[in-house]
PDB file of C-alpha atoms in Angstrom:
ATOM      1  CA  MET A1219     -12.669  70.061 -15.523  1.00 57.00           C
ATOM      2  CA  PRO A1220     -14.346  66.706 -14.728  1.00 65.00           C
ATOM      3  CA  PHE A1221     -17.975  66.255 -13.758  1.00 65.00           C
ATOM      4  CA  CYS A1222     -19.452  63.987 -11.026  1.00 66.00           C
ATOM      5  CA  PRO A1223     -20.761  60.901 -12.781  1.00 60.00           C
ATOM      6  CA  ASN A1224     -23.545  60.657 -10.124  1.00 58.00           C
ATOM      7  CA  CYS A1225     -25.156  64.149 -10.199  1.00 64.00           C
ATOM      8  CA  GLY A1226     -23.270  66.013 -13.014  1.00 65.00           C
ATOM      9  CA  THR A1227     -21.802  68.684 -10.799  1.00 68.00           C
ATOM     10  CA  GLU A1228     -18.531  70.162 -12.131  1.00 71.00           C
ATOM     11  CA  VAL A1229     -15.672  69.412  -9.775  1.00 66.00           C
ATOM     12  CA  SER A1230     -11.951  70.099  -9.712  1.00 71.00           C
ATOM     13  CA  GLU A1231      -9.383  67.380 -10.561  1.00 65.00           C
ATOM     14  CA  ASP A1232      -8.101  67.007  -6.996  1.00 65.00           C
ATOM     15  CA  THR A1233     -11.570  66.758  -5.431  1.00 65.00           C
ATOM     16  CA  ARG A1234     -12.006  63.491  -3.446  1.00 60.00           C
ATOM     17  CA  PHE A1235     -15.747  64.017  -2.803  1.00 59.00           C
ATOM     18  CA  CYS A1236     -18.552  65.602  -4.808  1.00 66.00           C
ATOM     19  CA  PRO A1237     -19.576  68.813  -3.018  1.00 65.00           C
ATOM     20  CA  GLU A1238     -23.168  68.270  -4.159  1.00 64.00           C
ATOM     21  CA  CYS A1239     -23.963  64.576  -3.559  1.00 60.00           C
ATOM     22  CA  GLY A1240     -20.903  63.391  -1.621  1.00 58.00           C
ATOM     23  CA  ARG A1241     -19.813  60.698  -4.122  1.00 58.00           C
ATOM     24  CA  PRO A1242     -16.192  59.663  -3.519  1.00 59.00           C
ATOM     25  CA  PHE A1243     -13.687  59.840  -6.341  1.00 54.00           C
ATOM     26  CA  MET A1244     -10.629  57.576  -6.904  1.00 49.00           C
ATOM     27  CA  THR A1245      -7.507  59.551  -7.878  1.00 44.00           C
ATOM     28  CA  VAL A1246      -4.810  58.218 -10.195  1.00 40.00           C
ATOM     29  CA  GLY A1247      -2.582  57.556  -7.169  1.00 41.00           C
ATOM     30  CA  GLN A1248      -5.311  55.634  -5.485  1.00 42.00           C
ATOM     31  CA  ALA A1249      -5.969  53.534  -8.578  1.00 42.00           C
ATOM     32  CA  GLY A1250      -2.302  52.635  -8.716  1.00 45.00           C
ATOM     33  CA  ASN A1251      -2.403  51.633  -5.010  1.00 48.00           C
ATOM     34  CA  GLY A1252      -5.265  49.226  -5.848  1.00 50.00           C
ATOM     35  CA  LYS A1253      -3.205  47.612  -8.543  1.00 50.00           C
ATOM     36  CA  ASN A1254      -0.244  47.281  -6.168  1.00 50.00           C
ATOM     37  CA  LYS A1255      -2.515  45.687  -3.552  1.00 48.00           C
ATOM     38  CA  LYS A1256      -3.684  43.063  -6.081  1.00 50.00           C
ATOM     39  CA  LYS A1257      -0.007  42.457  -7.067  1.00 52.00           C
ATOM     40  CA  ILE A1258       0.965  42.004  -3.395  1.00 50.00           C
ATOM     41  CA  VAL A1259      -1.936  39.594  -2.739  1.00 49.00           C
ATOM     42  CA  GLY A1260      -0.883  37.525  -5.849  1.00 56.00           C
ATOM     43  CA  ILE A1261       2.711  37.338  -4.566  1.00 53.00           C
ATOM     44  CA  ILE A1262       1.505  36.261  -1.084  1.00 53.00           C
ATOM     45  CA  ALA A1263      -0.709  33.566  -2.606  1.00 54.00           C
ATOM     46  CA  ALA A1264       2.144  32.265  -4.677  1.00 55.00           C
ATOM     47  CA  CYS A1265       4.407  32.110  -1.622  1.00 51.00           C
ATOM     48  CA  ILE A1266       1.724  30.156   0.299  1.00 51.00           C
ATOM     49  CA  VAL A1267       1.394  27.598  -2.554  1.00 48.00           C
ATOM     50  CA  ALA A1268       5.235  27.211  -2.747  1.00 48.00           C
ATOM     51  CA  ILE A1269       5.329  26.664   1.079  1.00 44.00           C
ATOM     52  CA  ILE A1270       2.608  23.962   0.836  1.00 44.00           C
ATOM     53  CA  ILE A1271       4.494  22.208  -1.945  1.00 41.00           C
ATOM     54  CA  ILE A1272       7.706  22.202   0.114  1.00 41.00           C
ATOM     55  CA  VAL A1273       5.922  20.857   3.156  1.00 42.00           C
ATOM     56  CA  VAL A1274       4.277  18.103   1.162  1.00 40.00           C
ATOM     57  CA  ILE A1275       7.587  17.055  -0.384  1.00 40.00           C
ATOM     58  CA  ALA A1276       9.422  17.190   2.967  1.00 42.00           C
ATOM     59  CA  THR A1277       6.760  15.090   4.698  1.00 44.00           C
ATOM     60  CA  ARG A1278       6.305  12.486   2.078  1.00 43.00           C
ATOM     61  CA  PRO A1279       7.428   9.068   3.199  1.00 43.00           C
ATOM     62  CA  PRO A1280      10.801   8.166   1.621  1.00 44.00           C
ATOM     63  CA  THR A1281      10.954   5.425  -0.998  1.00 42.00           C
ATOM     64  CA  SER A1282      12.661   2.326   0.179  1.00 43.00           C
ATOM     65  CA  THR A1283      16.066   1.763  -1.421  1.00 44.00           C
ATOM     66  CA  GLU A1284      16.928  -1.320   0.509  1.00 51.00           C
ATOM     67  CA  PRO A1285      18.439  -4.162  -1.544  1.00 58.00           C
ATOM     68  CA  GLU A1286      16.593  -7.443  -1.983  1.00 66.00           C
ATOM     69  CA  PRO A1287      16.675  -9.430   1.295  1.00 69.00           C
ATOM     70  CA  ALA A1288      19.227 -12.192   1.240  1.00 82.00           C
ATOM     71  CA  ILE A1289      17.997 -15.812   1.143  1.00 89.00           C
ATOM     72  CA  PRO A1290      19.603 -17.915   3.898  1.00 91.00           C
ATOM     73  CA  ALA A1291      22.418 -20.016   2.365  1.00 92.00           C
ATOM     74  CA  HIS A1292      21.142 -23.280   3.808  1.00 95.00           C
ATOM     75  CA  TYR A1293      17.629 -22.974   2.448  1.00 97.00           C
ATOM     76  CA  THR A1294      16.206 -25.186  -0.309  1.00 96.00           C
ATOM     77  CA  THR A1295      15.068 -23.211  -3.387  1.00 96.00           C
ATOM     78  CA  TYR A1296      12.173 -24.422  -5.555  1.00 96.00           C
ATOM     79  CA  THR A1297      11.772 -23.081  -9.133  1.00 96.00           C
ATOM     80  CA  ASP A1298       8.505 -23.993 -10.837  1.00 92.00           C
ATOM     81  CA  GLU A1299       8.670 -25.927 -14.068  1.00 91.00           C
ATOM     82  CA  LEU A1300       7.379 -23.038 -16.126  1.00 91.00           C
ATOM     83  CA  GLY A1301      10.084 -20.708 -14.836  1.00 92.00           C
ATOM     84  CA  ARG A1302       7.525 -18.214 -13.402  1.00 93.00           C
ATOM     85  CA  PHE A1303       8.848 -17.928  -9.824  1.00 95.00           C
ATOM     86  CA  SER A1304      11.099 -19.425  -7.119  1.00 96.00           C
ATOM     87  CA  ILE A1305      10.643 -19.789  -3.442  1.00 96.00           C
ATOM     88  CA  SER A1306      13.099 -20.892  -0.599  1.00 97.00           C
ATOM     89  CA  TYR A1307      12.565 -22.562   2.702  1.00 97.00           C
ATOM     90  CA  PRO A1308      14.340 -24.650   5.379  1.00 97.00           C
ATOM     91  CA  PRO A1309      15.973 -27.839   4.097  1.00 96.00           C
ATOM     92  CA  GLU A1310      13.769 -30.095   6.190  1.00 96.00           C
ATOM     93  CA  TRP A1311      10.635 -28.799   4.471  1.00 96.00           C
ATOM     94  CA  GLU A1312       9.128 -30.697   1.562  1.00 93.00           C
ATOM     95  CA  SER A1313       6.956 -29.959  -1.438  1.00 92.00           C
ATOM     96  CA  ALA A1314       3.263 -30.639  -0.886  1.00 87.00           C
ATOM     97  CA  LEU A1315       1.866 -30.208  -4.344  1.00 81.00           C
ATOM     98  CA  GLU A1316      -0.653 -33.012  -3.823  1.00 78.00           C
ATOM     99  CA  LEU A1317      -2.469 -30.887  -1.319  1.00 77.00           C
ATOM    100  CA  LEU A1318      -3.258 -28.180  -3.809  1.00 72.00           C
ATOM    101  CA  GLN A1319      -5.610 -30.612  -5.515  1.00 68.00           C
ATOM    102  CA  GLU A1320      -7.718 -30.558  -2.382  1.00 66.00           C
ATOM    103  CA  ILE A1321      -8.348 -26.874  -2.599  1.00 61.00           C
ATOM    104  CA  ALA A1322     -11.571 -26.362  -4.542  1.00 49.00           C
ATOM    105  CA  PRO A1323     -11.235 -23.499  -7.065  1.00 50.00           C
ATOM    106  CA  SER A1324     -14.768 -22.430  -6.221  1.00 41.00           C
ATOM    107  CA  GLU A1325     -13.793 -21.584  -2.708  1.00 47.00           C
ATOM    108  CA  ILE A1326     -11.685 -18.597  -3.802  1.00 52.00           C
ATOM    109  CA  GLU A1327     -12.940 -17.499  -7.185  1.00 58.00           C
ATOM    110  CA  GLY A1328     -10.211 -16.455  -9.646  1.00 71.00           C
ATOM    111  CA  THR A1329      -7.371 -17.511  -7.415  1.00 80.00           C
ATOM    112  CA  ASN A1330      -4.705 -19.771  -8.917  1.00 87.00           C
ATOM    113  CA  PHE A1331      -2.767 -21.886  -6.423  1.00 88.00           C
ATOM    114  CA  LEU A1332       0.802 -22.429  -7.689  1.00 91.00           C
ATOM    115  CA  TYR A1333       2.739 -24.107  -4.974  1.00 93.00           C
ATOM    116  CA  MET A1334       2.694 -25.473  -1.433  1.00 93.00           C
ATOM    117  CA  ALA A1335       5.438 -26.844   0.837  1.00 94.00           C
ATOM    118  CA  GLY A1336       5.867 -27.464   4.531  1.00 95.00           C
ATOM    119  CA  LEU A1337       7.264 -29.503   7.370  1.00 94.00           C
ATOM    120  CA  PRO A1338       5.728 -33.014   7.328  1.00 92.00           C
ATOM    121  CA  PHE A1339       3.640 -33.584  10.438  1.00 84.00           C
ATOM    122  CA  LEU A1340       1.149 -36.424  11.076  1.00 80.00           C
ATOM    123  CA  GLY A1341      -0.055 -36.630   7.481  1.00 74.00           C
ATOM    124  CA  GLY A1342      -0.074 -32.863   7.007  1.00 85.00           C
ATOM    125  CA  TYR A1343       2.394 -30.019   6.961  1.00 89.00           C
ATOM    126  CA  ASP A1344       2.901 -27.592   9.868  1.00 91.00           C
ATOM    127  CA  PRO A1345       4.194 -24.991   9.314  1.00 94.00           C
ATOM    128  CA  ASN A1346       3.627 -24.536   5.623  1.00 94.00           C
ATOM    129  CA  VAL A1347       3.830 -22.034   2.735  1.00 95.00           C
ATOM    130  CA  THR A1348       1.392 -21.509  -0.091  1.00 93.00           C
ATOM    131  CA  ILE A1349       1.874 -19.402  -3.249  1.00 94.00           C
ATOM    132  CA  ALA A1350      -1.180 -18.121  -5.197  1.00 92.00           C
ATOM    133  CA  THR A1351      -1.978 -15.482  -7.766  1.00 92.00           C
ATOM    134  CA  ALA A1352      -5.158 -13.716  -8.821  1.00 89.00           C
ATOM    135  CA  PRO A1353      -5.957 -11.109 -11.517  1.00 89.00           C
ATOM    136  CA  CYS A1354      -5.764  -7.606 -10.309  1.00 83.00           C
ATOM    137  CA  SER A1355      -9.196  -6.041  -9.849  1.00 73.00           C
ATOM    138  CA  SER A1356     -10.214  -3.638 -12.647  1.00 65.00           C
ATOM    139  CA  ILE A1357     -11.289  -1.272  -9.883  1.00 67.00           C
ATOM    140  CA  ILE A1358      -8.516  -1.758  -7.324  1.00 69.00           C
ATOM    141  CA  CYS A1359      -4.999  -2.245  -8.764  1.00 78.00           C
ATOM    142  CA  ALA A1360      -3.016   0.099  -6.506  1.00 88.00           C
ATOM    143  CA  HIS A1361      -0.857  -1.637  -3.922  1.00 91.00           C
ATOM    144  CA  ASP A1362      -2.243  -0.059  -0.691  1.00 90.00           C
ATOM    145  CA  ALA A1363      -5.851  -0.303  -1.836  1.00 90.00           C
ATOM    146  CA  MET A1364      -5.289  -3.948  -2.730  1.00 89.00           C
ATOM    147  CA  VAL A1365      -3.843  -4.781   0.667  1.00 91.00           C
ATOM    148  CA  ASN A1366      -6.649  -2.954   2.478  1.00 90.00           C
ATOM    149  CA  ALA A1367      -9.231  -4.799   0.374  1.00 87.00           C
ATOM    150  CA  GLU A1368      -7.592  -8.183   1.215  1.00 87.00           C
ATOM    151  CA  ILE A1369      -7.662  -7.413   4.898  1.00 89.00           C
ATOM    152  CA  GLU A1370     -11.287  -6.302   4.857  1.00 89.00           C
ATOM    153  CA  GLY A1371     -12.108  -9.626   3.051  1.00 86.00           C
ATOM    154  CA  MET A1372     -10.353 -11.622   5.751  1.00 87.00           C
ATOM    155  CA  LYS A1373     -12.211  -9.757   8.493  1.00 86.00           C
ATOM    156  CA  ALA A1374     -15.492 -10.454   6.725  1.00 87.00           C
ATOM    157  CA  THR A1375     -14.867 -14.234   6.501  1.00 83.00           C
ATOM    158  CA  ASP A1376     -13.124 -14.685   9.816  1.00 84.00           C
ATOM    159  CA  PRO A1377     -14.801 -13.043  12.830  1.00 82.00           C
ATOM    160  CA  GLY A1378     -11.755 -13.904  14.986  1.00 85.00           C
ATOM    161  CA  TYR A1379      -9.261 -12.160  12.607  1.00 90.00           C
ATOM    162  CA  GLN A1380      -6.632 -10.154  14.448  1.00 91.00           C
ATOM    163  CA  GLU A1381      -3.923  -8.091  12.755  1.00 92.00           C
ATOM    164  CA  VAL A1382      -0.574  -8.251  14.557  1.00 93.00           C
ATOM    165  CA  SER A1383       1.705  -6.217  12.368  1.00 93.00           C
ATOM    166  CA  ARG A1384       2.080  -4.739   8.885  1.00 93.00           C
ATOM    167  CA  VAL A1385       5.327  -3.807   7.137  1.00 93.00           C
ATOM    168  CA  LYS A1386       5.875  -2.350   3.638  1.00 93.00           C
ATOM    169  CA  THR A1387       9.091  -3.397   1.902  1.00 92.00           C
ATOM    170  CA  THR A1388      10.554  -4.152  -1.484  1.00 91.00           C
ATOM    171  CA  ILE A1389      10.639  -7.683  -3.022  1.00 91.00           C
ATOM    172  CA  THR A1390      11.741  -8.498  -6.539  1.00 85.00           C
ATOM    173  CA  GLY A1391      12.007  -4.833  -7.105  1.00 87.00           C
ATOM    174  CA  ARG A1392       8.373  -4.228  -6.361  1.00 91.00           C
ATOM    175  CA  THR A1393       6.468  -2.743  -3.383  1.00 93.00           C
ATOM    176  CA  ALA A1394       5.322  -5.494  -1.088  1.00 94.00           C
ATOM    177  CA  THR A1395       3.460  -5.666   2.250  1.00 94.00           C
ATOM    178  CA  ILE A1396       4.201  -8.330   4.845  1.00 95.00           C
ATOM    179  CA  LEU A1397       1.250  -8.888   7.173  1.00 94.00           C
ATOM    180  CA  VAL A1398       1.229 -10.916  10.394  1.00 96.00           C
ATOM    181  CA  SER A1399      -2.169 -11.965  11.756  1.00 94.00           C
ATOM    182  CA  GLN A1400      -4.025 -14.518  13.783  1.00 92.00           C
ATOM    183  CA  SER A1401      -7.181 -16.463  13.184  1.00 87.00           C
ATOM    184  CA  VAL A1402      -9.290 -17.496  16.195  1.00 81.00           C
ATOM    185  CA  LEU A1403     -12.201 -19.650  15.146  1.00 75.00           C
ATOM    186  CA  PRO A1404     -14.610 -21.253  17.673  1.00 77.00           C
ATOM    187  CA  GLY A1405     -13.566 -24.756  18.523  1.00 79.00           C
ATOM    188  CA  GLU A1406     -10.363 -24.480  16.431  1.00 81.00           C
ATOM    189  CA  PRO A1407      -6.730 -23.902  17.487  1.00 87.00           C
ATOM    190  CA  THR A1408      -5.394 -20.368  16.983  1.00 90.00           C
ATOM    191  CA  TYR A1409      -3.255 -20.050  13.877  1.00 92.00           C
ATOM    192  CA  GLN A1410      -0.643 -17.453  13.045  1.00 95.00           C
ATOM    193  CA  TYR A1411      -0.220 -16.216   9.444  1.00 95.00           C
ATOM    194  CA  VAL A1412       2.651 -14.390   7.767  1.00 97.00           C
ATOM    195  CA  GLN A1413       1.469 -13.141   4.362  1.00 96.00           C
ATOM    196  CA  MET A1414       3.233 -11.232   1.611  1.00 96.00           C
ATOM    197  CA  PHE A1415       1.252  -9.289  -1.032  1.00 95.00           C
ATOM    198  CA  LEU A1416       2.616  -7.655  -4.160  1.00 94.00           C
ATOM    199  CA  ILE A1417       1.440  -6.669  -7.641  1.00 93.00           C
ATOM    200  CA  ALA A1418       3.373  -7.608 -10.748  1.00 92.00           C
ATOM    201  CA  GLY A1419       1.782  -6.234 -13.899  1.00 88.00           C
ATOM    202  CA  ARG A1420      -1.898  -6.859 -13.356  1.00 87.00           C
ATOM    203  CA  THR A1421      -1.423  -9.937 -11.191  1.00 92.00           C
ATOM    204  CA  VAL A1422      -1.569 -10.025  -7.412  1.00 92.00           C
ATOM    205  CA  TRP A1423       0.870 -12.468  -5.781  1.00 94.00           C
ATOM    206  CA  TYR A1424       0.180 -13.969  -2.354  1.00 93.00           C
ATOM    207  CA  VAL A1425       2.674 -15.949  -0.282  1.00 96.00           C
ATOM    208  CA  THR A1426       1.169 -17.250   2.909  1.00 95.00           C
ATOM    209  CA  CYS A1427       2.945 -19.157   5.743  1.00 96.00           C
ATOM    210  CA  THR A1428       0.783 -20.850   8.372  1.00 94.00           C
ATOM    211  CA  THR A1429       1.611 -22.301  11.798  1.00 94.00           C
ATOM    212  CA  LEU A1430      -0.040 -22.845  15.149  1.00 92.00           C
ATOM    213  CA  ALA A1431       0.104 -19.588  17.200  1.00 93.00           C
ATOM    214  CA  ASN A1432       1.826 -21.290  20.118  1.00 93.00           C
ATOM    215  CA  GLU A1433       4.622 -22.412  17.830  1.00 93.00           C
ATOM    216  CA  TYR A1434       5.038 -19.134  15.950  1.00 95.00           C
ATOM    217  CA  SER A1435       7.951 -17.856  18.125  1.00 95.00           C
ATOM    218  CA  SER A1436      10.025 -20.895  17.038  1.00 95.00           C
ATOM    219  CA  TRP A1437       9.363 -20.195  13.347  1.00 96.00           C
ATOM    220  CA  GLU A1438       9.079 -16.409  13.293  1.00 96.00           C
ATOM    221  CA  ASP A1439      12.441 -15.694  11.590  1.00 95.00           C
ATOM    222  CA  ASP A1440      12.048 -18.527   9.095  1.00 96.00           C
ATOM    223  CA  LEU A1441       8.545 -17.572   8.076  1.00 97.00           C
ATOM    224  CA  ASP A1442       9.548 -13.982   7.543  1.00 95.00           C
ATOM    225  CA  ALA A1443      12.589 -15.147   5.425  1.00 96.00           C
ATOM    226  CA  ILE A1444      10.331 -17.447   3.367  1.00 97.00           C
ATOM    227  CA  VAL A1445       7.797 -14.839   2.321  1.00 96.00           C
ATOM    228  CA  ARG A1446      10.673 -12.435   1.470  1.00 95.00           C
ATOM    229  CA  SER A1447      12.389 -15.143  -0.696  1.00 96.00           C
ATOM    230  CA  LEU A1448       9.809 -15.007  -3.459  1.00 96.00           C
ATOM    231  CA  ARG A1449      11.418 -14.262  -6.836  1.00 94.00           C
ATOM    232  CA  ILE A1450       9.171 -13.513  -9.788  1.00 94.00           C
ATOM    233  CA  LEU A1451      11.203 -14.748 -12.794  1.00 91.00           C
ATOM    234  CA  LYS A1452       8.867 -13.621 -15.594  1.00 82.00           C
TER     235      LYS A1452
END
């Protein structure tokens, strides 16, 4: 016969409590129930994890499978002499490469301005498009993080910055964001910007269209088509 491990009193095998000190005993059946309870808890936990995974997959935003946006047939297409990229714009627009020389590299450190074109207007170009690249930050090289960093940078340098819209799409087979914003500087006219950001390798590409805000409605479709027309060739 077994003995109570607490006081040493001899007890029968089916005793649930020690008659001397009252210590409870776990029977074989009870021990089995404990194992079953652990097994049931494990199954429930596994089911909860499976449900969470299903919910995450079901609520994940779908990846865009839209084809490359078509370039309007009447547009002029410029391909740079090194074969790195091409851009398209309305036929009445002209290249304005001479204006790139007026942009001091020190103003935007690390940025390489590749191209500019626009509609000639009183010695300038309005509206216009500019293409630039910059090395991807060693810290931020994910698309969404890069876009958010660019926006925060614009807010810091332009107190009148206002975001109008933001759309994520696919351009040249890569994730791209098209951002529409306004700049309202004291004593200056209000400008509207349509910008496209994408990362190719470890290079960030920027395509920026600029026009006066009060003329934006006349150019809205063209500016959207221009930033979407970028083709990275190598």
